[in-house]
Coordinates of C-alpha atoms and ligand atoms in Angstrom, one line a residue:
X1 CA -14.7 -36.3 -6.3
X2 CA -13.0 -33.2 -5.1
X3 CA -12.3 -31.0 -2.2
X4 CA -14.4 -28.1 -1.4
X5 CA -12.5 -25.1 -0.1
X6 CA -14.6 -22.5 1.8
X7 CA -13.0 -19.0 1.9
X8 CA -14.6 -16.4 4.1
X9 CA -14.7 -12.7 3.4
X10 CA -11.8 -11.8 5.8
X11 CA -9.6 -14.6 4.3
X12 CA -8.7 -13.1 0.9
X13 CA -5.2 -14.3 0.4
X14 CA -3.8 -16.9 -1.8
X15 CA -1.7 -17.9 1.2
X16 CA -4.5 -18.9 3.3
X17 CA -4.0 -22.4 4.9
X18 CA -7.3 -23.5 3.3
X19 CA -5.7 -22.9 -0.1
X20 CA -2.3 -24.4 0.7
X21 CA -2.6 -27.6 -1.4
X22 CA -5.3 -26.6 -3.7
X23 CA -5.6 -29.0 -6.7
X24 CA -6.9 -28.7 -10.2
X25 CA -10.4 -30.5 -9.5
X26 CA -11.1 -28.6 -6.2
X27 CA -13.9 -26.0 -6.0
X28 CA -13.2 -22.7 -4.1
X29 CA -16.5 -21.6 -2.5
X30 CA -17.2 -18.0 -1.6
X31 CA -20.5 -16.7 -0.4
X32 CA -22.0 -13.4 0.2
X33 CA -24.6 -13.8 3.0
X34 CA -27.2 -11.6 4.6
X35 CA -26.4 -13.0 8.0
X36 CA -22.9 -11.6 8.0
X37 CA -24.0 -8.4 6.3
X38 CA -26.6 -7.6 8.8
X39 CA -26.0 -9.1 12.3
X40 CA -25.1 -5.6 13.0
X41 CA -25.8 -2.4 10.9
X42 CA -22.3 -2.4 9.4
X43 CA -21.1 0.9 8.0
X44 CA -22.0 0.9 4.2
X45 CA -18.5 1.4 3.3
X46 CA -17.5 -1.8 5.1
X47 CA -20.1 -3.8 3.2
X48 CA -18.9 -2.3 -0.1
X49 CA -15.2 -3.1 0.9
X50 CA -15.8 -6.6 1.8
X51 CA -18.2 -7.5 -1.0
X52 CA -16.0 -5.8 -3.7
X53 CA -12.8 -7.3 -2.2
X54 CA -14.4 -10.7 -2.3
X55 CA -15.5 -10.3 -5.9
X56 CA -12.0 -9.2 -7.0
X57 CA -10.4 -12.0 -5.2
X58 CA -12.8 -14.5 -6.7
X59 CA -11.9 -13.1 -10.1
X60 CA -8.2 -13.3 -9.5
X61 CA -8.6 -16.9 -8.5
X62 CA -10.5 -17.6 -11.7
X63 CA -7.9 -15.8 -13.8
X64 CA -5.2 -18.0 -12.1
X65 CA -7.2 -21.1 -13.4
X66 CA -9.0 -22.1 -10.3
X67 CA -12.5 -23.3 -10.1
X68 CA -14.6 -20.7 -8.0
X69 CA -18.2 -21.1 -7.0
X70 CA -19.2 -17.6 -6.1
X71 CA -22.6 -16.9 -4.6
X72 CA -23.7 -13.3 -4.8
X73 CA -26.0 -11.7 -2.3
X74 CA -28.8 -11.3 -4.5
X75 CA -28.6 -14.8 -6.2
X76 CA -32.1 -16.3 -6.1
X77 CA -31.4 -19.4 -4.2
X78 CA -29.0 -17.7 -1.7
X79 CA -30.1 -19.0 1.8
X80 CA -28.5 -16.0 3.5
X81 CA -26.3 -18.1 6.0
X82 CA -22.9 -19.7 5.9
X83 CA -24.4 -22.9 7.1
X84 CA -27.1 -22.9 4.4
X85 CA -24.7 -22.1 1.6
X86 CA -22.3 -24.7 2.6
X87 CA -25.1 -27.3 2.6
X88 CA -26.1 -26.2 -0.8
X89 CA -22.6 -26.3 -2.1
X90 CA -22.3 -29.9 -0.7
X91 CA -25.4 -30.9 -2.6
X92 CA -24.1 -29.2 -5.9
X93 CA -20.5 -30.5 -5.8
X94 CA -20.6 -33.7 -3.7
X95 CA -17.1 -33.2 -2.4
X96 CA -15.2 -35.8 -0.6
X97 CA -14.1 -33.3 2.1
X98 CA -14.4 -29.6 3.0
X99 CA -11.4 -27.5 4.1
X100 CA -11.7 -24.2 5.7
X101 CA -9.3 -21.9 7.8
X102 CA -10.5 -21.3 11.2
X103 CA -12.8 -18.3 11.6
X104 CA -11.4 -15.1 13.1
X105 CA -14.3 -14.6 15.4
X106 CA -15.8 -16.8 18.1
X107 CA -19.3 -16.3 16.9
X108 CA -18.4 -17.9 13.6
X109 CA -16.2 -20.6 15.0
X110 CA -19.3 -21.7 17.1
X111 CA -21.0 -22.1 13.9
X112 CA -18.2 -24.3 12.4
X113 CA -18.2 -26.4 15.4
X114 CA -21.9 -27.0 15.3
X115 CA -22.1 -27.9 11.7
X116 CA -23.8 -31.3 11.1
X117 CA -22.6 -31.7 7.4
X118 CA -23.0 -34.7 5.3
X119 CA -19.2 -34.5 4.6
X120 CA -15.9 -34.6 6.6
X121 CA -14.4 -31.2 7.4
X122 CA -10.9 -30.1 8.1
X123 CA -10.4 -26.8 9.9
X124 CA -6.9 -25.4 9.6
X125 CA -5.1 -22.9 11.7
X126 CA -4.9 -19.3 10.5
X127 CA -1.2 -18.9 9.7
X128 CA -1.3 -15.2 8.9
X129 CA -0.4 -14.3 12.5
X130 CA 3.0 -14.4 14.2
X131 CA 1.6 -15.9 17.3
X132 CA -0.6 -19.0 17.3
X133 CA -3.4 -19.3 19.9
X134 CA -1.2 -22.0 21.6
X135 CA 1.8 -19.7 21.7
X136 CA -0.2 -17.0 23.4
X137 CA -1.8 -19.4 25.8
X138 CA 1.6 -20.8 26.7
X139 CA 2.9 -17.2 27.3
X140 CA 0.0 -16.2 29.4
X141 CA 0.0 -19.2 31.6
X142 CA 0.4 -18.5 35.3
X143 CA 0.1 -14.7 34.7
X144 CA -2.5 -12.8 36.7
X145 CA -2.7 -10.1 34.0
X146 CA -1.3 -9.9 30.5
X147 CA 0.8 -6.8 29.7
X148 CA 1.3 -6.3 26.0
X149 CA 4.8 -4.9 26.4
X150 CA 6.2 -8.2 27.8
X151 CA 4.4 -10.3 25.1
X152 CA 5.7 -7.8 22.4
X153 CA 9.4 -8.3 23.6
X154 CA 8.9 -12.1 23.5
X155 CA 7.8 -11.7 19.8
X156 CA 10.7 -9.3 19.0
X157 CA 13.1 -12.0 20.1
X158 CA 11.1 -14.7 18.4
X159 CA 11.0 -12.9 15.0
X160 CA 14.3 -11.0 15.2
X161 CA 12.4 -7.8 14.2
X162 CA 14.4 -4.7 15.0
X163 CA 17.0 -6.9 16.9
X164 CA 20.7 -6.4 17.0
X165 CA 21.9 -9.8 18.1
X166 CA 20.0 -10.3 21.4
X167 CA 19.4 -6.6 22.0
X168 CA 16.7 -4.3 20.8
X169 CA 17.8 -1.9 18.1
X170 CA 18.7 1.4 19.6
X171 CA 19.0 -0.1 23.1
X172 CA 15.4 0.3 23.9
X173 CA 12.4 -1.9 23.4
X174 CA 9.9 0.9 23.3
X175 CA 10.3 4.6 22.0
X176 CA 6.8 5.7 23.0
X177 CA 8.1 8.6 25.2
X178 CA 9.2 10.3 21.8
X179 CA 5.9 9.6 20.2
X180 CA 3.6 12.1 21.8
X181 CA 4.6 15.4 20.1
X182 CA 1.8 18.0 19.3
X183 CA 1.4 19.0 15.7
X184 CA 3.2 22.2 14.6
X185 CA 0.6 24.7 13.4
X186 CA 1.9 24.8 9.9
X187 CA 2.7 21.1 9.4
X188 CA 0.8 19.7 6.4
X189 CA 0.0 16.1 6.4
X190 CA 0.7 14.2 3.3
X191 CA -2.2 14.0 0.6
X192 CA -3.5 10.4 1.0
X193 CA -3.8 7.8 -1.8
X194 CA -7.4 7.1 -2.5
X195 CA -8.7 4.6 -5.0
X196 CA -11.6 5.6 -7.4
X197 CA -14.2 2.7 -7.5
X198 CA -14.0 0.5 -10.5
X199 CA -17.1 -1.1 -12.2
X200 CA -17.2 -3.9 -9.7
X201 CA -17.2 -1.5 -6.8
X202 CA -19.7 0.8 -8.3
X203 CA -22.0 -2.2 -8.7
X204 CA -21.6 -3.2 -5.1
X205 CA -22.2 0.4 -4.0
X206 CA -25.6 0.2 -5.7
X207 CA -26.2 -3.2 -4.2
X208 CA -25.4 -2.0 -0.7
X209 CA -27.6 1.2 -1.1
X210 CA -30.4 -1.0 -2.4
X211 CA -30.2 -3.8 0.2
X212 CA -28.9 -2.0 3.2
X213 CA -30.3 1.6 3.1
X214 CA -30.6 1.9 6.9
X215 CA -27.1 0.9 7.7
X216 CA -24.6 3.3 9.4
X217 CA -22.5 5.9 7.5
X218 CA -22.2 7.0 3.8
X219 CA -21.2 4.5 1.0
X220 CA -19.6 7.3 -1.0
X221 CA -17.1 8.8 -1.5
X222 CA -15.4 5.2 -1.5
X223 CA -11.7 5.5 -1.6
X224 CA -10.4 2.2 -0.3
X225 CA -8.4 -0.3 -2.4
X226 CA -10.2 -3.7 -2.9
X227 CA -7.4 -5.7 -4.4
X228 CA -4.1 -6.9 -3.3
X229 CA -2.4 -4.8 -5.9
X230 CA -4.1 -1.7 -4.5
X231 CA -3.3 -2.6 -0.9
X232 CA 0.4 -3.0 -1.8
X233 CA 0.2 0.4 -3.5
X234 CA -1.3 1.8 -0.2
X235 CA 1.5 0.3 1.8
X236 CA 4.2 1.7 -0.5
X237 CA 2.6 5.1 -0.1
X238 CA 2.6 4.8 3.7
X239 CA 6.1 3.9 3.7
X240 CA 7.3 6.7 1.5
X241 CA 5.1 9.5 2.6
X242 CA 3.9 8.8 6.2
X243 CA 6.2 6.4 8.1
X244 CA 9.0 8.8 8.8
X245 CA 6.6 11.2 10.9
X246 CA 4.4 8.2 12.1
X247 CA 5.9 8.2 15.5
X248 CA 6.3 11.8 16.2
X249 CA 2.6 12.6 15.7
X250 CA 1.0 9.2 16.5
X251 CA -1.2 10.6 19.3
X252 CA -2.1 13.9 17.6
X253 CA -5.5 15.0 16.4
X254 CA -6.3 17.9 14.1
X255 CA -9.6 19.2 12.7
X256 CA -9.8 18.7 9.1
X257 CA -7.0 16.2 8.8
X258 CA -8.7 12.7 8.8
X259 CA -5.6 10.5 8.4
X260 CA -2.5 12.5 9.5
X261 CA 0.5 10.0 9.2
X262 CA -1.4 6.8 10.1
X263 CA -1.1 3.7 8.0
X264 CA -4.8 3.2 6.9
X265 CA -3.7 -0.5 6.6
X266 CA -5.8 -2.3 9.1
X267 CA -8.7 -3.0 6.7
X268 CA -6.3 -4.7 4.3
X269 CA -4.5 -6.6 7.1
X270 CA -7.7 -7.8 8.6
X271 CA -9.3 -9.2 5.4
X272 CA -6.0 -10.8 4.0
X273 CA -5.1 -8.2 1.4
X274 CA -1.8 -7.5 3.2
X275 CA 0.1 -9.8 5.6
X276 CA 1.4 -8.8 8.9
X277 CA 4.9 -10.3 8.1
X278 CA 5.3 -8.4 4.9
X279 CA 4.2 -5.2 6.5
X280 CA 6.6 -5.4 9.4
X281 CA 9.5 -6.4 7.4
X282 CA 8.9 -3.5 4.9
X283 CA 8.8 -1.0 7.8
X284 CA 11.9 -2.5 9.3
X285 CA 13.7 -2.2 5.8
X286 CA 12.8 1.6 5.9
X287 CA 14.8 1.9 9.1
X288 CA 17.7 -0.3 7.9
X289 CA 17.9 2.0 4.8
X290 CA 18.0 5.1 6.8
X291 CA 14.7 6.4 5.3
X292 CA 12.8 6.2 8.5
X293 CA 13.8 6.9 12.2
X294 CA 13.7 4.3 14.8
X295 CA 11.0 5.8 16.9
X296 CA 8.6 5.7 14.0
X297 CA 9.4 2.2 12.9
X298 CA 9.5 0.7 16.3
X299 CA 6.2 2.5 17.1
X300 CA 4.6 1.1 13.9
X301 CA 5.9 -2.5 14.4
X302 CA 4.8 -2.5 18.0
X303 CA 1.2 -1.8 16.9
X304 CA 1.2 -4.8 14.6
X305 CA 3.6 -7.3 16.3
X306 CA 2.7 -6.1 19.7
X307 CA -0.9 -4.9 20.0
X308 CA -2.5 -6.8 17.0
X309 CA -1.1 -10.1 17.9
X310 CA -1.6 -9.6 21.6
X311 CA -5.4 -8.6 21.3
X312 CA -6.0 -11.7 19.2
X313 CA -4.3 -14.0 21.6
X314 CA -6.1 -12.5 24.5
X315 CA -9.6 -12.7 22.6
X316 CA -9.1 -16.4 22.0
X317 CA -7.8 -17.3 25.4
X318 CA -10.6 -15.5 27.3
X319 CA -13.7 -15.9 25.1
X320 CA -16.6 -16.3 25.6
X321 CA -16.5 -15.2 29.2
X322 CA -14.6 -12.0 28.3
X323 CA -17.5 -10.4 26.4
X324 CA -19.8 -10.7 29.5
X325 CA -17.4 -9.0 31.9
X326 CA -18.5 -5.6 33.3
X327 CA -15.9 -4.9 36.2
X328 CA -17.1 -1.3 36.5
X329 CA -20.8 -2.2 36.5
X330 CA -21.4 0.4 33.8
X331 CA -25.1 0.4 32.7
X332 CA -25.9 3.6 31.0
X333 CA -27.2 3.9 27.4
X334 CA -25.1 5.1 24.5
X335 CA -26.1 8.6 23.7
X336 CA -28.0 8.9 20.5
X337 CA -25.5 11.3 19.0
X338 CA -23.0 8.5 18.5
X339 CA -25.2 7.6 15.6
X340 CA -26.1 11.1 14.3
X341 CA -23.1 13.1 15.2
X342 CA -25.4 15.9 16.3
X343 CA -23.8 17.3 19.5
X344 CA -22.1 20.4 20.9
X345 CA -19.1 18.6 21.9
X346 CA -16.8 19.4 19.1
X347 CA -14.4 16.6 19.7
X348 CA -17.1 14.0 19.4
X349 CA -18.7 15.7 16.6
X350 CA -15.5 15.7 14.5
X351 CA -14.6 12.1 15.1
X352 CA -18.2 10.7 14.6
X353 CA -18.2 12.9 11.4
X354 CA -14.9 11.3 10.0
X355 CA -16.2 7.9 11.0
X356 CA -19.6 8.4 9.2
X357 CA -17.7 9.7 6.0
X358 CA -14.8 7.3 5.9
X359 CA -15.5 4.3 8.2
X360 CA -12.1 5.3 9.7
X361 CA -10.7 7.1 12.8
X362 CA -7.3 6.6 14.1
X363 CA -6.3 5.0 17.3
X364 CA -6.3 8.1 19.6
X365 CA -9.6 9.3 18.3
X366 CA -11.2 5.9 19.1
X367 CA -9.5 5.6 22.5
X368 CA -9.4 9.1 23.8
X369 CA -12.6 10.8 22.2
X370 CA -15.4 8.4 21.6
X371 CA -13.9 5.8 24.0
X372 CA -13.0 8.1 26.8
X373 CA -16.4 9.8 26.7
X374 CA -18.1 6.2 26.9
X375 CA -16.0 5.3 29.8
X376 CA -16.5 8.4 31.8
X377 CA -20.2 8.3 31.2
X378 CA -20.4 4.8 32.4
X379 CA -22.0 3.4 29.2
X380 CA -23.0 -0.3 29.2
X381 CA -19.9 -2.2 27.5
X382 CA -22.3 -4.1 25.2
X383 CA -23.7 -1.0 23.7
X384 CA -20.5 0.8 23.0
X385 CA -19.0 -2.5 21.6
X386 CA -21.7 -2.8 19.1
X387 CA -21.0 0.6 18.0
X388 CA -17.4 0.0 17.4
X389 CA -18.0 -3.3 15.6
X390 CA -20.2 -1.8 13.1
X391 CA -18.8 1.7 12.4
X392 CA -15.3 0.9 11.3
X393 CA -14.0 -0.7 8.1
X394 CA -11.4 -2.8 10.0
X395 CA -13.8 -4.0 12.7
X396 CA -13.9 -7.7 13.6
X397 CA -14.8 -8.9 17.0
X398 CA -11.4 -10.5 17.6
X399 CA -9.7 -7.1 17.5
X400 CA -12.5 -4.8 18.4
X401 CA -13.6 -6.4 21.6
X402 CA -10.3 -6.5 23.5
X403 CA -9.7 -2.9 22.5
X404 CA -13.1 -1.8 23.5
X405 CA -13.8 -3.9 26.5
X406 CA -10.3 -4.1 27.9
X407 CA -8.5 -0.9 26.7
X408 CA -11.4 1.6 26.6
X409 CA -14.0 0.4 29.1
X410 CA -11.8 -1.4 31.7
X411 CA -14.6 -3.9 31.8
X412 CA -12.2 -6.8 32.1
X413 CA -10.9 -5.4 35.5
X414 CA -7.5 -4.8 34.3
X415 CA -6.5 -7.9 32.5
X416 CA -5.4 -5.9 29.5
X417 CA -4.8 -2.4 30.8
X418 CA -3.0 -1.5 34.1
X419 CA -5.5 1.4 34.6
X420 CA -8.5 2.9 32.8
X421 CA -7.5 5.5 30.1
X422 CA -9.6 8.1 31.6
X423 CA -8.9 11.8 30.7
X424 CA -10.4 15.2 31.1
X425 CA -10.7 18.1 28.6
X426 CA -7.2 19.2 29.3
X427 CA -5.7 16.1 27.5
X428 CA -8.0 16.6 24.5
X429 CA -7.0 20.3 24.5
X430 CA -3.3 19.4 24.6
X431 CA -3.5 16.7 21.9
X432 CA -5.8 18.3 19.3
X433 CA -7.2 21.7 18.1
X434 CA -10.8 20.4 18.6
X435 CA -11.4 22.8 21.7
X436 CA -10.9 25.8 19.5
X437 CA -14.1 25.4 17.7
X438 CA -16.1 24.1 20.6
X439 CA -19.2 25.5 22.3
X440 CA -17.5 24.5 25.5
X441 CA -14.3 25.6 27.3
X442 CA -11.8 22.9 28.5
X443 CA -10.5 25.3 31.1
X444 CA -13.9 25.9 32.7
X445 CA -14.8 23.6 35.6
X446 CA -18.3 24.7 36.3
X447 CA -21.1 26.6 34.5
X448 CA -23.0 26.1 31.1
X449 CA -19.9 26.4 29.0
X450 CA -17.6 24.1 31.2
X451 CA -16.3 21.2 29.2
X452 CA -18.4 18.2 30.1
X453 CA -15.3 16.0 30.0
X454 CA -14.2 17.7 33.2
X455 CA -17.2 17.0 35.5
X456 CA -17.5 13.4 33.9
X457 CA -13.9 12.7 34.6
X458 CA -14.1 13.6 38.4
X459 CA -17.5 11.9 38.5
X460 CA -16.0 8.6 37.0
X461 CA -13.4 8.8 39.8
X462 CA -16.1 9.2 42.4
X463 CA -18.4 6.5 41.1
X464 CA -15.7 4.0 40.8
X465 CA -13.8 5.0 44.0
X466 CA -14.1 1.6 45.7
X467 CA -13.1 -0.3 42.7
X468 CA -10.1 1.9 41.5
X469 CA -8.7 3.6 44.5
X470 CA -6.4 0.8 45.5
X471 CA -4.7 0.7 42.0
X472 CA -1.3 2.3 42.4
X473 CA -1.4 3.8 38.9
X474 CA -4.5 5.7 40.1
X475 CA -2.8 7.1 43.2
X476 CA -2.4 10.6 41.8
X477 CA -6.0 11.3 40.7
X478 CA -7.3 9.8 43.9
X479 CA -4.9 12.0 45.9
X480 CA -6.4 14.9 44.1
X481 CA -9.9 13.8 44.7
X482 CA -9.1 13.3 48.4
X483 CA -8.3 17.0 48.6
X484 CA -11.7 18.0 47.4
X485 CA -14.4 19.3 49.8
X486 CA -17.6 17.2 50.1
X487 CA -19.4 20.4 48.6
X488 CA -17.3 20.2 45.5
X489 CA -17.7 16.5 45.1
X490 CA -21.5 16.9 45.4
X491 CA -21.4 19.8 42.8
X492 CA -19.4 17.5 40.4
X493 CA -22.0 14.7 40.8
X494 CA -24.8 17.2 40.2
X495 CA -23.1 18.6 37.1
X496 CA -22.6 15.2 35.7
X497 CA -26.2 14.2 36.3
X498 CA -27.5 17.4 34.7
X499 CA -25.3 16.8 31.6
X500 CA -26.6 13.2 31.4
X501 CA -30.1 14.6 31.6
X502 CA -29.3 17.1 28.9
X503 CA -28.0 14.4 26.4
X504 CA -31.1 12.2 27.3
X505 CA -29.3 9.2 29.0
X506 CA -30.4 9.4 32.6
X507 CA -33.1 6.7 32.4
X508 CA -31.2 3.8 33.9
X509 CA -28.8 6.0 36.0
Ligands
FAD601 P1 -1.9 2.8 12.5 O1 -1.9 3.7 13.4 O2 -1.2 3.1 11.1 O3 -1.2 1.4 13.1 C1 -0.7 0.4 12.3 C2 -1.4 -0.9 12.6 O4 -1.2 -1.4 13.8 C3 -2.8 -0.9 12.2 O5 -3.1 -1.0 11.0 C4 -3.3 -2.2 13.1 O6 -3.3 -3.2 12.2 C5 -2.3 -2.2 14.1 N1 -2.9 -1.8 15.4 C6 -2.6 -0.5 16.0 N2 -3.2 -0.4 17.2 C7 -3.8 -1.6 17.4 C8 -4.6 -2.1 18.5 N3 -4.8 -1.4 19.6 N4 -5.1 -3.3 18.3 C9 -4.9 -4.0 17.2 N5 -4.1 -3.6 16.2 C10 -3.6 -2.4 16.3 N6 -8.3 -2.1 15.0 C11 -8.7 -3.0 14.2 O7 -8.0 -3.4 13.3 N7 -10.1 -3.3 14.2 C12 -10.9 -2.8 15.1 O8 -12.0 -3.2 15.1 C13 -10.4 -1.9 16.1 N8 -11.2 -1.3 17.1 C14 -10.6 -0.6 18.0 C15 -11.4 0.0 18.9 C16 -11.0 0.9 19.9 C17 -11.9 1.4 20.9 C18 -9.6 1.1 19.9 C19 -9.1 2.1 20.9 C20 -8.7 0.6 19.0 C21 -9.3 -0.2 18.0 N9 -8.5 -0.7 17.0 C22 -8.9 -1.6 16.1 C23 -7.0 -0.5 16.9 C24 -6.6 0.7 16.1 O9 -7.3 1.9 16.5 C25 -6.7 0.5 14.6 O10 -6.1 -0.7 14.2 C26 -6.1 1.6 13.8 O11 -6.7 2.8 14.0 C27 -6.1 1.3 12.4 O12 -5.7 2.3 11.6 P2 -4.3 2.5 10.9 O13 -4.2 1.2 10.0 O14 -4.2 3.8 10.2 O15 -3.4 2.2 12.2
DLZ602 C1 -17.8 -8.7 7.2 C2 -18.4 -9.7 6.3 C3 -19.6 -9.5 5.6 C4 -20.2 -8.1 5.8 N1 -20.1 -10.3 4.7 C5 -19.5 -11.4 4.5 C6 -20.1 -12.3 3.6 O1 -21.1 -12.0 2.9 N2 -19.5 -13.4 3.3 C7 -18.2 -13.8 4.0 O2 -17.7 -14.8 3.8 N3 -17.7 -12.9 4.8 C8 -18.3 -11.8 5.1 N4 -17.8 -10.9 6.0 C9 -16.6 -11.3 6.7 C10 -17.0 -12.3 7.9 O3 -17.9 -11.6 8.7 C11 -15.8 -12.9 8.6 O4 -15.2 -13.7 7.8 C12 -16.1 -13.6 9.8 O5 -16.9 -12.8 10.8 C13 -15.0 -14.2 10.4 O6 -15.4 -14.8 11.7
SF4_603 FE1 -14.2 18.2 23.5 FE2 -14.4 19.7 25.8 FE3 -12.6 20.3 24.0 FE4 -15.2 20.7 23.5 S1 -13.9 21.7 25.2 S2 -13.7 19.9 22.1 S3 -16.0 18.8 24.6 S4 -12.6 18.4 25.1

């Protein structure tokens, strides 16, 4: 009689709570299932990444002497579901108990809770995060809205990260004001470390092309690490070559530069190949050694210790109701070019192209290009969420949903963000060089060549006037709107409607 330890595809770490006290006779179960691979049309690279990383992790566990029962996607008896595979494993191994770490997503946690298995099951807390769900709930109690900044300061104090006694290093909690520089014209971004697929990954690429030909994006070229050793190399490369400039150019976007100075670490963090603690401590050590400036290191640590922990806390506190909120009553369809990339709007074309090729886009591209456009257009949150959940390598609902629903779409009515991140073409022109190669002109407000972000921006303010006008952080744009003539307002609404018609999404409007 033994213990069956069930390890999911985003739990690929020997430090998982489910493996804590693993003993010689135990069986570690890992299953590739069609249900997880196809509940949305995941980017092909995401499937390659997860399956290949799972296969490598299973091999590492076997090499370390553990007994691994691995069910591959095309195994003849594979039932295609977590529940079915667990039931089959119980029949095979007759364990005296099952141990699993809680699932990262509400959807899967519901499955766990509904399991009626012929065996006792212990569900353990996921200890990879700095903040437990209970810690976040205690912090959030009694607050009307949850601002990341205050949660982040609490975690800085709790962890001691970038703290000098009781004070934040450098005398300030947040150096964001220094992190919005535009890229100098001749600045070259570092060449990024890519990992050639090994035999296991090549086999998985073939599997994915065979089984999921209609899924989003290109499976190749595949350059992501699929092992802990590879992920550690990627971290080292980021610390040495990118972190010093990470802060300065965090918000910049440049055509032809897919990655700039970003970490490219979220895929590894989210499936367990890297841990949040080791990544934050490693970045802090770069500051301590004088190899990276404080604005870069604080900015980077805030993304992980602040945003990442915060969105997870918010997700678990607010689900399942959170997903159903639609505070701006947005109902329109997602334009079809989000799938094809075929559009005259160069900024969107560029970001969708990067996404299709690499299953990656950095934060500002997700927030201010594809996100901002969906917000201004009034896309139904459910539709844009599905898009984000399937197109990125790092996408899991616990982190995608608050970012899309709260940060991008303001669908939670301001629980996460104090105001919508709505911006016109001028912002995109300032933070990128996308407008140079565009059919449209960000300086034009009317006419066939006027940047559509401009009329959509003002139209968004008009459509949401009742809902947003009272928000003190929206006072400036609404003061400008108030100065507009009725004729100009009508013209904006007509231009926005004409543009929606042009891109084929006026059916429900
Ligand atoms: P870097 O810029 O190097 O940042 C360092 C790390 O900070 C990231 O690896 C990530 O772990 C963390 N981080 C940064 N911003 C956030 C954030 N807002 N929320 C949570 N963690 C953050 N991140 C995901 O991991 N999965 C998602 O599905 C996801 N969906 C997003 C959808 C939208 C609309 C937006 C605006 C953001 C989303 N993010 C998501 C957050 C962020 O864009 C990515 O974490 C980041 O782009 C990953 O690239 P990087 O590792 O190069 O990040
Ligand atoms: C993302 C993913 C995919 C595509 N496939 C699998 C799989 O076949 N088996 C598995 O254990 N995990 C997979 N994953 C990761 C899961 O979706 C993830 O563990 C859950 O969504 C967590 O809630
Ligand atoms: Fe995007 Fe408008 Fe600039 Fe074109 S002009 S790249 S649509 S912001």
